[in-house]
Amino acid sequence: MVATQLDGRILNLTNLDKPMFPTGFSKGEVLAYLLDVAGALLPAISDRCVTRVRFPDGTASEAFYEKNPPPGCPDWVGRQRVATSSGSEFLTPSTRPELAYLGNLGTLEFHAPQWRISEATDSPEGIVLGGDDEPRADTFVVDLDPGDGLRPADSARAAILAATALAELGLVGHVKTSGNKGLQISVPIHPTPCSEVHEFASAFSAHLASRHPATFVATMALEARRGKVYVDAHQNLASRNTIAAYSLRGVEQPSVATPLTWDELAAVDETQSRFRYSPAEVLERLDRLGDLWAVVHDESARQVLPAPPTD
C-alpha cells in the first residue's frame, strides 16, 4: 500500500502494478490517466449521479456495476440520495481525489444520466425516479449501436445521416465514440422533462428508421439489428445513463470514449477497423484540439427541443 496526499486528501493506494487490461495497462497507469484527464472528465460527470463499473481484477475477470457508496467510502466523496424503488444513494465525484479513490477500487467506467442534480427538479421531495415529478434533462442523446457485420465506416455514415436529420429539425449535435463499437451524438438542450425527451427520442429513432430503412432500426430485436444501426431511444429515460466522455472502457485493450469532430468522422474510410483511442492518444488530442466535449456542458449552447418528427 502507498499512502499519498492529493489536493489535501489522504489516499491509500494499493496494487499499483496490477494489470487492468490483458495488454498490461496497470492500475497505476489507470490512476495516472484519470488525474491527467480530470480537467475534461470531471465536467462530464460533475453534478450528476454517477454509476461506476468496477473491475477489481482487471478486464479479463468479473466486473460489476455500482451505484451506492462502497463500504468504507470516505465522507469527502460526494453523494446524492435519489428516490427509487431501491432507495439509491449515488456518488457524485467532482474532484481529482474522488477520481483517484474510485480508480483505486478498480473503477474503469463512469456512466452518467442526461440530467444534472442541480437542475433535475424543484420538488421539496428531491429527485424521484419513476414518479410524476421526474428529472429534467439537459442533454438529448442519439445512441447508435452497430449490429453484427458493420464496420466503422458504416457507423460513421450512419452518424452523419443522424446529424443531418437533427439539423433539419434545427438541432446541432456533437459526436463521441462509446469507447467500444458505437457512436453517441449529444445535443445540449434547455432543461426538459425526461419523459418528453424520451418521447422525442423515440419519434426521432422511428424517423431515422423510416427514412433510411437500410441503415437504421428502432427495435431492440437482435434479428432485426443484424447489419443495421440500432438507435437506442431508451438512453434518454431518467433512469438510464451513458458512458461519460473521456471515460475508460472495460474492454480488451485500454480504450476511451472519445469526442470527435464531424470532419474526422467524415474522413473515416473502409480501411479503418475500429473506433479505438488509447489513453495516450486522448491526452494528445486534448493538448492539440482542446476539449471537444466542453460545448455539451456550455449552457449558452443549449437548444430548444422541437416537436417530435411525425413520419
PDB file of C-alpha atoms in Angstrom:
ATOM      1  CA  MET A   1       0.000   0.000   0.000  1.00  0.00           C
ATOM      2  CA  VAL A   2       1.149   3.529  -0.809  1.00  0.00           C
ATOM      3  CA  ALA A   3      -0.171   6.401   1.316  1.00  0.00           C
ATOM      4  CA  THR A   4      -0.211   9.708  -0.510  1.00  0.00           C
ATOM      5  CA  GLN A   5      -1.820  13.120  -0.315  1.00  0.00           C
ATOM      6  CA  LEU A   6      -3.693  14.637  -3.245  1.00  0.00           C
ATOM      7  CA  ASP A   7      -5.259  18.086  -3.097  1.00  0.00           C
ATOM      8  CA  GLY A   8      -5.496  17.837   0.681  1.00  0.00           C
ATOM      9  CA  ARG A   9      -6.976  14.328   0.805  1.00  0.00           C
ATOM     10  CA  ILE A  10      -5.178  11.239   2.103  1.00  0.00           C
ATOM     11  CA  LEU A  11      -5.327   8.246  -0.251  1.00  0.00           C
ATOM     12  CA  ASN A  12      -4.173   4.705   0.437  1.00  0.00           C
ATOM     13  CA  LEU A  13      -3.343   3.250  -2.965  1.00  0.00           C
ATOM     14  CA  THR A  14      -2.945  -0.488  -3.449  1.00  0.00           C
ATOM     15  CA  ASN A  15      -1.601  -2.908  -6.063  1.00  0.00           C
ATOM     16  CA  LEU A  16      -0.472  -0.177  -8.443  1.00  0.00           C
ATOM     17  CA  ASP A  17       1.373  -2.714 -10.599  1.00  0.00           C
ATOM     18  CA  LYS A  18      -1.724  -4.886 -11.105  1.00  0.00           C
ATOM     19  CA  PRO A  19      -2.515  -5.285 -14.840  1.00  0.00           C
ATOM     20  CA  MET A  20      -6.009  -3.946 -15.524  1.00  0.00           C
ATOM     21  CA  PHE A  21      -6.069  -5.000 -19.181  1.00  0.00           C
ATOM     22  CA  PRO A  22      -4.659  -8.139 -20.840  1.00  0.00           C
ATOM     23  CA  THR A  23      -2.209  -5.878 -22.656  1.00  0.00           C
ATOM     24  CA  GLY A  24      -0.709  -4.913 -19.297  1.00  0.00           C
ATOM     25  CA  PHE A  25      -2.031  -1.382 -18.635  1.00  0.00           C
ATOM     26  CA  SER A  26      -1.665  -1.223 -14.847  1.00  0.00           C
ATOM     27  CA  LYS A  27      -3.804   0.246 -12.095  1.00  0.00           C
ATOM     28  CA  GLY A  28      -1.099   2.867 -11.585  1.00  0.00           C
ATOM     29  CA  GLU A  29      -1.413   3.835 -15.249  1.00  0.00           C
ATOM     30  CA  VAL A  30      -5.208   3.991 -14.880  1.00  0.00           C
ATOM     31  CA  LEU A  31      -4.816   6.377 -11.948  1.00  0.00           C
ATOM     32  CA  ALA A  32      -2.301   8.488 -13.863  1.00  0.00           C
ATOM     33  CA  TYR A  33      -4.724   8.743 -16.789  1.00  0.00           C
ATOM     34  CA  LEU A  34      -7.640   9.708 -14.525  1.00  0.00           C
ATOM     35  CA  LEU A  35      -5.608  12.506 -12.971  1.00  0.00           C
ATOM     36  CA  ASP A  36      -4.275  13.709 -16.327  1.00  0.00           C
ATOM     37  CA  VAL A  37      -7.743  13.741 -17.923  1.00  0.00           C
ATOM     38  CA  ALA A  38      -9.593  15.066 -14.873  1.00  0.00           C
ATOM     39  CA  GLY A  39      -9.956  18.555 -16.335  1.00  0.00           C
ATOM     40  CA  ALA A  40     -12.084  17.126 -19.153  1.00  0.00           C
ATOM     41  CA  LEU A  41     -13.662  14.077 -17.469  1.00  0.00           C
ATOM     42  CA  LEU A  42     -14.933  15.859 -14.364  1.00  0.00           C
ATOM     43  CA  PRO A  43     -17.139  18.347 -16.279  1.00  0.00           C
ATOM     44  CA  ALA A  44     -18.760  15.332 -17.963  1.00  0.00           C
ATOM     45  CA  ILE A  45     -19.787  13.761 -14.637  1.00  0.00           C
ATOM     46  CA  SER A  46     -19.941  16.619 -12.112  1.00  0.00           C
ATOM     47  CA  ASP A  47     -23.425  17.483 -10.819  1.00  0.00           C
ATOM     48  CA  ARG A  48     -24.639  14.071 -11.985  1.00  0.00           C
ATOM     49  CA  CYS A  49     -25.402  10.775 -10.269  1.00  0.00           C
ATOM     50  CA  VAL A  50     -22.607   8.509 -11.438  1.00  0.00           C
ATOM     51  CA  THR A  51     -22.868   4.776 -11.974  1.00  0.00           C
ATOM     52  CA  ARG A  52     -19.482   3.068 -11.969  1.00  0.00           C
ATOM     53  CA  VAL A  53     -18.296  -0.205 -13.434  1.00  0.00           C
ATOM     54  CA  ARG A  54     -15.592  -1.811 -11.330  1.00  0.00           C
ATOM     55  CA  PHE A  55     -13.047  -4.375 -12.491  1.00  0.00           C
ATOM     56  CA  PRO A  56     -11.248  -5.304  -9.251  1.00  0.00           C
ATOM     57  CA  ASP A  57      -9.015  -7.835 -11.012  1.00  0.00           C
ATOM     58  CA  GLY A  58      -8.909  -6.240 -14.456  1.00  0.00           C
ATOM     59  CA  THR A  59     -10.996  -6.577 -17.590  1.00  0.00           C
ATOM     60  CA  ALA A  60     -10.145 -10.261 -18.001  1.00  0.00           C
ATOM     61  CA  SER A  61     -12.069 -11.003 -14.788  1.00  0.00           C
ATOM     62  CA  GLU A  62     -15.554 -10.352 -13.475  1.00  0.00           C
ATOM     63  CA  ALA A  63     -16.891  -6.796 -13.303  1.00  0.00           C
ATOM     64  CA  PHE A  64     -19.882  -5.254 -11.565  1.00  0.00           C
ATOM     65  CA  TYR A  65     -21.957  -2.074 -11.683  1.00  0.00           C
ATOM     66  CA  GLU A  66     -22.081   0.057  -8.561  1.00  0.00           C
ATOM     67  CA  LYS A  67     -24.341   2.986  -7.680  1.00  0.00           C
ATOM     68  CA  ASN A  68     -24.244   3.173  -3.894  1.00  0.00           C
ATOM     69  CA  PRO A  69     -21.150   4.137  -1.890  1.00  0.00           C
ATOM     70  CA  PRO A  70     -18.810   1.168  -1.370  1.00  0.00           C
ATOM     71  CA  PRO A  71     -18.029   0.015   2.174  1.00  0.00           C
ATOM     72  CA  GLY A  72     -15.609   2.370   3.890  1.00  0.00           C
ATOM     73  CA  CYS A  73     -16.198   5.202   1.415  1.00  0.00           C
ATOM     74  CA  PRO A  74     -14.707   8.433   2.825  1.00  0.00           C
ATOM     75  CA  ASP A  75     -17.165  11.136   3.824  1.00  0.00           C
ATOM     76  CA  TRP A  76     -15.444  13.584   1.448  1.00  0.00           C
ATOM     77  CA  VAL A  77     -16.727  11.658  -1.571  1.00  0.00           C
ATOM     78  CA  GLY A  78     -19.894  13.401  -2.771  1.00  0.00           C
ATOM     79  CA  ARG A  79     -23.265  11.671  -2.504  1.00  0.00           C
ATOM     80  CA  GLN A  80     -26.808  12.248  -3.728  1.00  0.00           C
ATOM     81  CA  ARG A  81     -29.893  10.444  -2.499  1.00  0.00           C
ATOM     82  CA  VAL A  82     -32.353   9.549  -5.265  1.00  0.00           C
ATOM     83  CA  ALA A  83     -35.804   8.175  -4.503  1.00  0.00           C
ATOM     84  CA  THR A  84     -36.121   4.875  -6.355  1.00  0.00           C
ATOM     85  CA  SER A  85     -37.679   1.523  -5.578  1.00  0.00           C
ATOM     86  CA  SER A  86     -34.341   0.528  -4.034  1.00  0.00           C
ATOM     87  CA  GLY A  87     -33.563   3.913  -2.472  1.00  0.00           C
ATOM     88  CA  SER A  88     -30.243   4.503  -4.200  1.00  0.00           C
ATOM     89  CA  GLU A  89     -27.572   6.856  -2.907  1.00  0.00           C
ATOM     90  CA  PHE A  90     -25.311   7.689  -5.841  1.00  0.00           C
ATOM     91  CA  LEU A  91     -21.782   9.012  -5.725  1.00  0.00           C
ATOM     92  CA  THR A  92     -21.168  12.396  -7.341  1.00  0.00           C
ATOM     93  CA  PRO A  93     -17.410  12.685  -7.943  1.00  0.00           C
ATOM     94  CA  SER A  94     -16.279  16.192  -8.833  1.00  0.00           C
ATOM     95  CA  THR A  95     -12.626  16.317  -7.729  1.00  0.00           C
ATOM     96  CA  ARG A  96      -9.341  14.617  -8.541  1.00  0.00           C
ATOM     97  CA  PRO A  97      -9.101  12.830  -5.170  1.00  0.00           C
ATOM     98  CA  GLU A  98     -12.544  11.309  -5.743  1.00  0.00           C
ATOM     99  CA  LEU A  99     -11.463  10.036  -9.160  1.00  0.00           C
ATOM    100  CA  ALA A 100      -8.292   8.578  -7.667  1.00  0.00           C
ATOM    101  CA  TYR A 101     -10.205   6.926  -4.820  1.00  0.00           C
ATOM    102  CA  LEU A 102     -12.618   5.274  -7.257  1.00  0.00           C
ATOM    103  CA  GLY A 103      -9.838   4.313  -9.660  1.00  0.00           C
ATOM    104  CA  ASN A 104      -8.003   2.610  -6.814  1.00  0.00           C
ATOM    105  CA  LEU A 105     -11.098   0.417  -6.320  1.00  0.00           C
ATOM    106  CA  GLY A 106     -10.797  -0.784  -9.906  1.00  0.00           C
ATOM    107  CA  THR A 107     -13.321   1.642 -11.391  1.00  0.00           C
ATOM    108  CA  LEU A 108     -12.721   1.953 -15.126  1.00  0.00           C
ATOM    109  CA  GLU A 109     -16.086   3.164 -16.406  1.00  0.00           C
ATOM    110  CA  PHE A 110     -18.038   6.254 -15.368  1.00  0.00           C
ATOM    111  CA  HIS A 111     -21.636   6.469 -16.609  1.00  0.00           C
ATOM    112  CA  ALA A 112     -23.933   9.470 -16.122  1.00  0.00           C
ATOM    113  CA  PRO A 113     -27.594  10.303 -16.831  1.00  0.00           C
ATOM    114  CA  GLN A 114     -28.781  13.045 -19.176  1.00  0.00           C
ATOM    115  CA  TRP A 115     -29.805  15.277 -16.241  1.00  0.00           C
ATOM    116  CA  ARG A 116     -27.951  17.410 -13.716  1.00  0.00           C
ATOM    117  CA  ILE A 117     -28.668  17.184  -9.995  1.00  0.00           C
ATOM    118  CA  SER A 118     -28.916  20.975  -9.604  1.00  0.00           C
ATOM    119  CA  GLU A 119     -31.499  21.293 -12.399  1.00  0.00           C
ATOM    120  CA  ALA A 120     -33.333  17.997 -12.085  1.00  0.00           C
ATOM    121  CA  THR A 121     -36.297  19.142 -10.020  1.00  0.00           C
ATOM    122  CA  ASP A 122     -37.865  21.925  -7.956  1.00  0.00           C
ATOM    123  CA  SER A 123     -39.688  19.432  -5.746  1.00  0.00           C
ATOM    124  CA  PRO A 124     -39.040  19.665  -1.989  1.00  0.00           C
ATOM    125  CA  GLU A 125     -39.019  15.853  -2.029  1.00  0.00           C
ATOM    126  CA  GLY A 126     -35.845  15.899  -4.106  1.00  0.00           C
ATOM    127  CA  ILE A 127     -35.038  13.718  -7.101  1.00  0.00           C
ATOM    128  CA  VAL A 128     -37.532  10.941  -7.716  1.00  0.00           C
ATOM    129  CA  LEU A 129     -37.201   8.317 -10.437  1.00  0.00           C
ATOM    130  CA  GLY A 130     -40.455   6.735 -11.532  1.00  0.00           C
ATOM    131  CA  GLY A 131     -42.681   9.447 -10.064  1.00  0.00           C
ATOM    132  CA  ASP A 132     -44.721  12.290 -11.510  1.00  0.00           C
ATOM    133  CA  ASP A 133     -42.083  14.921 -10.717  1.00  0.00           C
ATOM    134  CA  GLU A 134     -39.388  13.479 -12.932  1.00  0.00           C
ATOM    135  CA  PRO A 135     -35.924  14.936 -13.527  1.00  0.00           C
ATOM    136  CA  ARG A 136     -35.331  17.454 -16.296  1.00  0.00           C
ATOM    137  CA  ALA A 137     -32.680  16.521 -18.850  1.00  0.00           C
ATOM    138  CA  ASP A 138     -30.103  18.961 -20.188  1.00  0.00           C
ATOM    139  CA  THR A 139     -28.966  16.581 -22.935  1.00  0.00           C
ATOM    140  CA  PHE A 140     -30.698  14.573 -25.646  1.00  0.00           C
ATOM    141  CA  VAL A 141     -28.593  11.629 -26.820  1.00  0.00           C
ATOM    142  CA  VAL A 142     -28.788   9.677 -30.074  1.00  0.00           C
ATOM    143  CA  ASP A 143     -27.187   6.363 -29.169  1.00  0.00           C
ATOM    144  CA  LEU A 144     -26.029   4.457 -32.257  1.00  0.00           C
ATOM    145  CA  ASP A 145     -25.299   0.776 -31.695  1.00  0.00           C
ATOM    146  CA  PRO A 146     -23.981  -1.029 -34.799  1.00  0.00           C
ATOM    147  CA  GLY A 147     -25.201  -4.553 -35.427  1.00  0.00           C
ATOM    148  CA  ASP A 148     -23.086  -7.508 -36.432  1.00  0.00           C
ATOM    149  CA  GLY A 149     -21.279  -7.146 -39.740  1.00  0.00           C
ATOM    150  CA  LEU A 150     -20.916  -3.358 -39.704  1.00  0.00           C
ATOM    151  CA  ARG A 151     -17.585  -1.551 -39.925  1.00  0.00           C
ATOM    152  CA  PRO A 152     -16.577   1.833 -38.503  1.00  0.00           C
ATOM    153  CA  ALA A 153     -17.176   3.406 -41.927  1.00  0.00           C
ATOM    154  CA  ASP A 154     -20.788   2.186 -41.802  1.00  0.00           C
ATOM    155  CA  SER A 155     -21.252   3.637 -38.323  1.00  0.00           C
ATOM    156  CA  ALA A 156     -19.677   6.925 -39.400  1.00  0.00           C
ATOM    157  CA  ARG A 157     -22.063   7.242 -42.342  1.00  0.00           C
ATOM    158  CA  ALA A 158     -24.997   6.463 -40.054  1.00  0.00           C
ATOM    159  CA  ALA A 159     -23.919   9.147 -37.580  1.00  0.00           C
ATOM    160  CA  ILE A 160     -23.677  11.721 -40.372  1.00  0.00           C
ATOM    161  CA  LEU A 161     -27.175  10.784 -41.558  1.00  0.00           C
ATOM    162  CA  ALA A 162     -28.443  11.196 -37.994  1.00  0.00           C
ATOM    163  CA  ALA A 163     -26.701  14.566 -37.628  1.00  0.00           C
ATOM    164  CA  THR A 164     -28.239  15.708 -40.918  1.00  0.00           C
ATOM    165  CA  ALA A 165     -31.695  14.715 -39.677  1.00  0.00           C
ATOM    166  CA  LEU A 166     -31.065  16.635 -36.459  1.00  0.00           C
ATOM    167  CA  ALA A 167     -30.008  19.694 -38.443  1.00  0.00           C
ATOM    168  CA  GLU A 168     -33.255  19.541 -40.417  1.00  0.00           C
ATOM    169  CA  LEU A 169     -35.037  19.852 -37.066  1.00  0.00           C
ATOM    170  CA  GLY A 170     -32.847  22.811 -36.101  1.00  0.00           C
ATOM    171  CA  LEU A 171     -30.599  20.874 -33.714  1.00  0.00           C
ATOM    172  CA  VAL A 172     -26.798  20.732 -33.547  1.00  0.00           C
ATOM    173  CA  GLY A 173     -25.267  17.538 -32.174  1.00  0.00           C
ATOM    174  CA  HIS A 174     -21.782  16.589 -31.024  1.00  0.00           C
ATOM    175  CA  VAL A 175     -20.351  13.116 -31.518  1.00  0.00           C
ATOM    176  CA  LYS A 176     -18.150  10.805 -29.488  1.00  0.00           C
ATOM    177  CA  THR A 177     -17.152   7.180 -29.635  1.00  0.00           C
ATOM    178  CA  SER A 178     -18.584   4.925 -26.958  1.00  0.00           C
ATOM    179  CA  GLY A 179     -15.108   3.538 -26.376  1.00  0.00           C
ATOM    180  CA  ASN A 180     -16.345   0.265 -27.791  1.00  0.00           C
ATOM    181  CA  LYS A 181     -18.212  -0.223 -31.098  1.00  0.00           C
ATOM    182  CA  GLY A 182     -20.823   2.524 -31.031  1.00  0.00           C
ATOM    183  CA  LEU A 183     -21.146   6.263 -31.514  1.00  0.00           C
ATOM    184  CA  GLN A 184     -23.209   8.725 -29.499  1.00  0.00           C
ATOM    185  CA  ILE A 185     -24.484  12.119 -30.577  1.00  0.00           C
ATOM    186  CA  SER A 186     -25.302  14.514 -27.731  1.00  0.00           C
ATOM    187  CA  VAL A 187     -27.470  17.593 -28.150  1.00  0.00           C
ATOM    188  CA  PRO A 188     -27.369  20.144 -25.300  1.00  0.00           C
ATOM    189  CA  ILE A 189     -30.936  21.273 -24.553  1.00  0.00           C
ATOM    190  CA  HIS A 190     -32.734  23.568 -22.151  1.00  0.00           C
ATOM    191  CA  PRO A 191     -33.899  21.503 -19.167  1.00  0.00           C
ATOM    192  CA  THR A 192     -36.828  19.390 -20.351  1.00  0.00           C
ATOM    193  CA  PRO A 193     -38.736  16.617 -18.524  1.00  0.00           C
ATOM    194  CA  CYS A 194     -37.103  13.291 -19.296  1.00  0.00           C
ATOM    195  CA  SER A 195     -40.391  11.774 -20.466  1.00  0.00           C
ATOM    196  CA  GLU A 196     -40.672  14.473 -23.145  1.00  0.00           C
ATOM    197  CA  VAL A 197     -37.079  13.907 -24.215  1.00  0.00           C
ATOM    198  CA  HIS A 198     -37.685  10.155 -24.376  1.00  0.00           C
ATOM    199  CA  GLU A 199     -40.839  10.725 -26.439  1.00  0.00           C
ATOM    200  CA  PHE A 200     -38.844  12.901 -28.834  1.00  0.00           C
ATOM    201  CA  ALA A 201     -36.018  10.346 -28.960  1.00  0.00           C
ATOM    202  CA  SER A 202     -38.446   7.524 -29.765  1.00  0.00           C
ATOM    203  CA  ALA A 203     -40.019   9.547 -32.563  1.00  0.00           C
ATOM    204  CA  PHE A 204     -36.590  10.513 -33.897  1.00  0.00           C
ATOM    205  CA  SER A 205     -35.444   6.877 -33.869  1.00  0.00           C
ATOM    206  CA  ALA A 206     -38.539   5.841 -35.821  1.00  0.00           C
ATOM    207  CA  HIS A 207     -37.978   8.795 -38.164  1.00  0.00           C
ATOM    208  CA  LEU A 208     -34.436   7.628 -38.971  1.00  0.00           C
ATOM    209  CA  ALA A 209     -35.571   4.025 -39.468  1.00  0.00           C
ATOM    210  CA  SER A 210     -38.370   5.178 -41.787  1.00  0.00           C
ATOM    211  CA  ARG A 211     -36.184   7.478 -43.883  1.00  0.00           C
ATOM    212  CA  HIS A 212     -33.176   5.159 -44.050  1.00  0.00           C
ATOM    213  CA  PRO A 213     -34.511   1.605 -43.577  1.00  0.00           C
ATOM    214  CA  ALA A 214     -31.348   0.024 -44.985  1.00  0.00           C
ATOM    215  CA  THR A 215     -29.245   1.780 -42.335  1.00  0.00           C
ATOM    216  CA  PHE A 216     -31.250   2.181 -39.128  1.00  0.00           C
ATOM    217  CA  VAL A 217     -33.546   0.106 -36.973  1.00  0.00           C
ATOM    218  CA  ALA A 218     -35.554   1.330 -33.986  1.00  0.00           C
ATOM    219  CA  THR A 219     -36.368  -2.070 -32.485  1.00  0.00           C
ATOM    220  CA  MET A 220     -34.297  -3.977 -29.942  1.00  0.00           C
ATOM    221  CA  ALA A 221     -34.866  -7.359 -31.631  1.00  0.00           C
ATOM    222  CA  LEU A 222     -31.424  -8.799 -32.365  1.00  0.00           C
ATOM    223  CA  GLU A 223     -32.557 -10.384 -35.613  1.00  0.00           C
ATOM    224  CA  ALA A 224     -33.702  -7.006 -36.951  1.00  0.00           C
ATOM    225  CA  ARG A 225     -30.455  -5.318 -35.916  1.00  0.00           C
ATOM    226  CA  ARG A 226     -28.075  -7.507 -37.912  1.00  0.00           C
ATOM    227  CA  GLY A 227     -26.283  -5.342 -40.483  1.00  0.00           C
ATOM    228  CA  LYS A 228     -28.010  -2.167 -39.273  1.00  0.00           C
ATOM    229  CA  VAL A 229     -27.517   0.517 -36.653  1.00  0.00           C
ATOM    230  CA  TYR A 230     -29.870   0.376 -33.686  1.00  0.00           C
ATOM    231  CA  VAL A 231     -30.970   3.819 -32.461  1.00  0.00           C
ATOM    232  CA  ASP A 232     -31.492   3.342 -28.729  1.00  0.00           C
ATOM    233  CA  ALA A 233     -34.005   5.967 -27.620  1.00  0.00           C
ATOM    234  CA  HIS A 234     -34.186   4.466 -24.131  1.00  0.00           C
ATOM    235  CA  GLN A 235     -30.848   6.024 -23.177  1.00  0.00           C
ATOM    236  CA  ASN A 236     -32.926   9.178 -22.624  1.00  0.00           C
ATOM    237  CA  LEU A 237     -35.009   7.683 -19.821  1.00  0.00           C
ATOM    238  CA  ALA A 238     -34.399   9.319 -16.449  1.00  0.00           C
ATOM    239  CA  SER A 239     -33.214   6.004 -15.021  1.00  0.00           C
ATOM    240  CA  ARG A 240     -30.672   5.299 -17.761  1.00  0.00           C
ATOM    241  CA  ASN A 241     -27.148   6.562 -18.261  1.00  0.00           C
ATOM    242  CA  THR A 242     -24.458   6.658 -20.914  1.00  0.00           C
ATOM    243  CA  ILE A 243     -20.704   6.357 -20.801  1.00  0.00           C
ATOM    244  CA  ALA A 244     -19.105   9.694 -19.958  1.00  0.00           C
ATOM    245  CA  ALA A 245     -16.809  11.407 -22.420  1.00  0.00           C
ATOM    246  CA  TYR A 246     -13.160  10.591 -21.609  1.00  0.00           C
ATOM    247  CA  SER A 247     -14.064   7.539 -19.506  1.00  0.00           C
ATOM    248  CA  LEU A 248     -12.102   4.351 -19.993  1.00  0.00           C
ATOM    249  CA  ARG A 249     -13.992   1.241 -21.111  1.00  0.00           C
ATOM    250  CA  GLY A 250     -13.567  -2.233 -19.711  1.00  0.00           C
ATOM    251  CA  VAL A 251     -12.655  -3.919 -22.979  1.00  0.00           C
ATOM    252  CA  GLU A 252      -9.662  -5.984 -24.064  1.00  0.00           C
ATOM    253  CA  GLN A 253      -7.351  -3.042 -24.751  1.00  0.00           C
ATOM    254  CA  PRO A 254      -7.344   0.353 -22.998  1.00  0.00           C
ATOM    255  CA  SER A 255      -9.938   2.372 -24.886  1.00  0.00           C
ATOM    256  CA  VAL A 256     -11.574   5.720 -24.132  1.00  0.00           C
ATOM    257  CA  ALA A 257     -14.947   7.253 -25.008  1.00  0.00           C
ATOM    258  CA  THR A 258     -13.543   9.938 -27.286  1.00  0.00           C
ATOM    259  CA  PRO A 259     -15.132  13.122 -28.680  1.00  0.00           C
ATOM    260  CA  LEU A 260     -14.586  13.535 -32.423  1.00  0.00           C
ATOM    261  CA  THR A 261     -15.019  16.322 -34.925  1.00  0.00           C
ATOM    262  CA  TRP A 262     -17.524  15.816 -37.723  1.00  0.00           C
ATOM    263  CA  ASP A 263     -14.685  16.245 -40.214  1.00  0.00           C
ATOM    264  CA  GLU A 264     -12.868  13.320 -38.591  1.00  0.00           C
ATOM    265  CA  LEU A 265     -15.976  11.199 -38.849  1.00  0.00           C
ATOM    266  CA  ALA A 266     -16.491  12.122 -42.492  1.00  0.00           C
ATOM    267  CA  ALA A 267     -12.901  11.055 -43.212  1.00  0.00           C
ATOM    268  CA  VAL A 268     -13.373   7.506 -41.862  1.00  0.00           C
ATOM    269  CA  ASP A 269     -12.768   5.082 -44.733  1.00  0.00           C
ATOM    270  CA  GLU A 270     -13.236   1.383 -45.377  1.00  0.00           C
ATOM    271  CA  THR A 271      -9.738   0.545 -44.115  1.00  0.00           C
ATOM    272  CA  GLN A 272     -10.430   1.656 -40.533  1.00  0.00           C
ATOM    273  CA  SER A 273     -11.057  -1.434 -38.438  1.00  0.00           C
ATOM    274  CA  ARG A 274     -12.287   0.107 -35.186  1.00  0.00           C
ATOM    275  CA  PHE A 275     -13.063   3.262 -33.245  1.00  0.00           C
ATOM    276  CA  ARG A 276     -10.386   2.935 -30.606  1.00  0.00           C
ATOM    277  CA  TYR A 277      -8.432   5.715 -28.967  1.00  0.00           C
ATOM    278  CA  SER A 278      -5.950   4.858 -26.235  1.00  0.00           C
ATOM    279  CA  PRO A 279      -5.485   6.971 -23.096  1.00  0.00           C
ATOM    280  CA  ALA A 280      -2.248   8.402 -24.520  1.00  0.00           C
ATOM    281  CA  GLU A 281      -3.968   9.307 -27.791  1.00  0.00           C
ATOM    282  CA  VAL A 282      -6.814  11.010 -25.949  1.00  0.00           C
ATOM    283  CA  LEU A 283      -4.431  13.105 -23.864  1.00  0.00           C
ATOM    284  CA  GLU A 284      -2.566  14.097 -27.032  1.00  0.00           C
ATOM    285  CA  ARG A 285      -5.889  15.062 -28.648  1.00  0.00           C
ATOM    286  CA  LEU A 286      -6.766  17.222 -25.655  1.00  0.00           C
ATOM    287  CA  ASP A 287      -3.435  19.035 -25.971  1.00  0.00           C
ATOM    288  CA  ARG A 288      -3.901  19.506 -29.706  1.00  0.00           C
ATOM    289  CA  LEU A 289      -7.662  20.039 -30.094  1.00  0.00           C
ATOM    290  CA  GLY A 290      -8.801  21.107 -26.652  1.00  0.00           C
ATOM    291  CA  ASP A 291     -11.884  19.655 -25.006  1.00  0.00           C
ATOM    292  CA  LEU A 292     -14.273  18.952 -27.878  1.00  0.00           C
ATOM    293  CA  TRP A 293     -16.968  17.996 -25.365  1.00  0.00           C
ATOM    294  CA  ALA A 294     -16.936  21.289 -23.439  1.00  0.00           C
ATOM    295  CA  VAL A 295     -19.694  22.676 -25.665  1.00  0.00           C
ATOM    296  CA  VAL A 296     -22.068  19.937 -24.470  1.00  0.00           C
ATOM    297  CA  HIS A 297     -21.819  21.358 -20.927  1.00  0.00           C
ATOM    298  CA  ASP A 298     -21.992  25.003 -22.057  1.00  0.00           C
ATOM    299  CA  GLU A 299     -25.337  26.499 -21.034  1.00  0.00           C
ATOM    300  CA  SER A 300     -25.089  29.051 -23.856  1.00  0.00           C
ATOM    301  CA  ALA A 301     -25.116  26.154 -26.366  1.00  0.00           C
ATOM    302  CA  ARG A 302     -28.435  24.767 -25.139  1.00  0.00           C
ATOM    303  CA  GLN A 303     -31.191  24.386 -27.686  1.00  0.00           C
ATOM    304  CA  VAL A 304     -34.971  24.141 -27.519  1.00  0.00           C
ATOM    305  CA  LEU A 305     -36.205  20.636 -28.234  1.00  0.00           C
ATOM    306  CA  PRO A 306     -38.677  20.945 -31.132  1.00  0.00           C
ATOM    307  CA  ALA A 307     -41.865  18.989 -31.684  1.00  0.00           C
ATOM    308  CA  PRO A 308     -41.135  15.318 -32.435  1.00  0.00           C
ATOM    309  CA  PRO A 309     -40.930  14.324 -36.119  1.00  0.00           C
ATOM    310  CA  THR A 310     -44.154  12.669 -37.243  1.00  0.00           C
ATOM    311  CA  ASP A 311     -43.120  10.377 -40.111  1.00  0.00           C
TER     312      ASP A 311
END
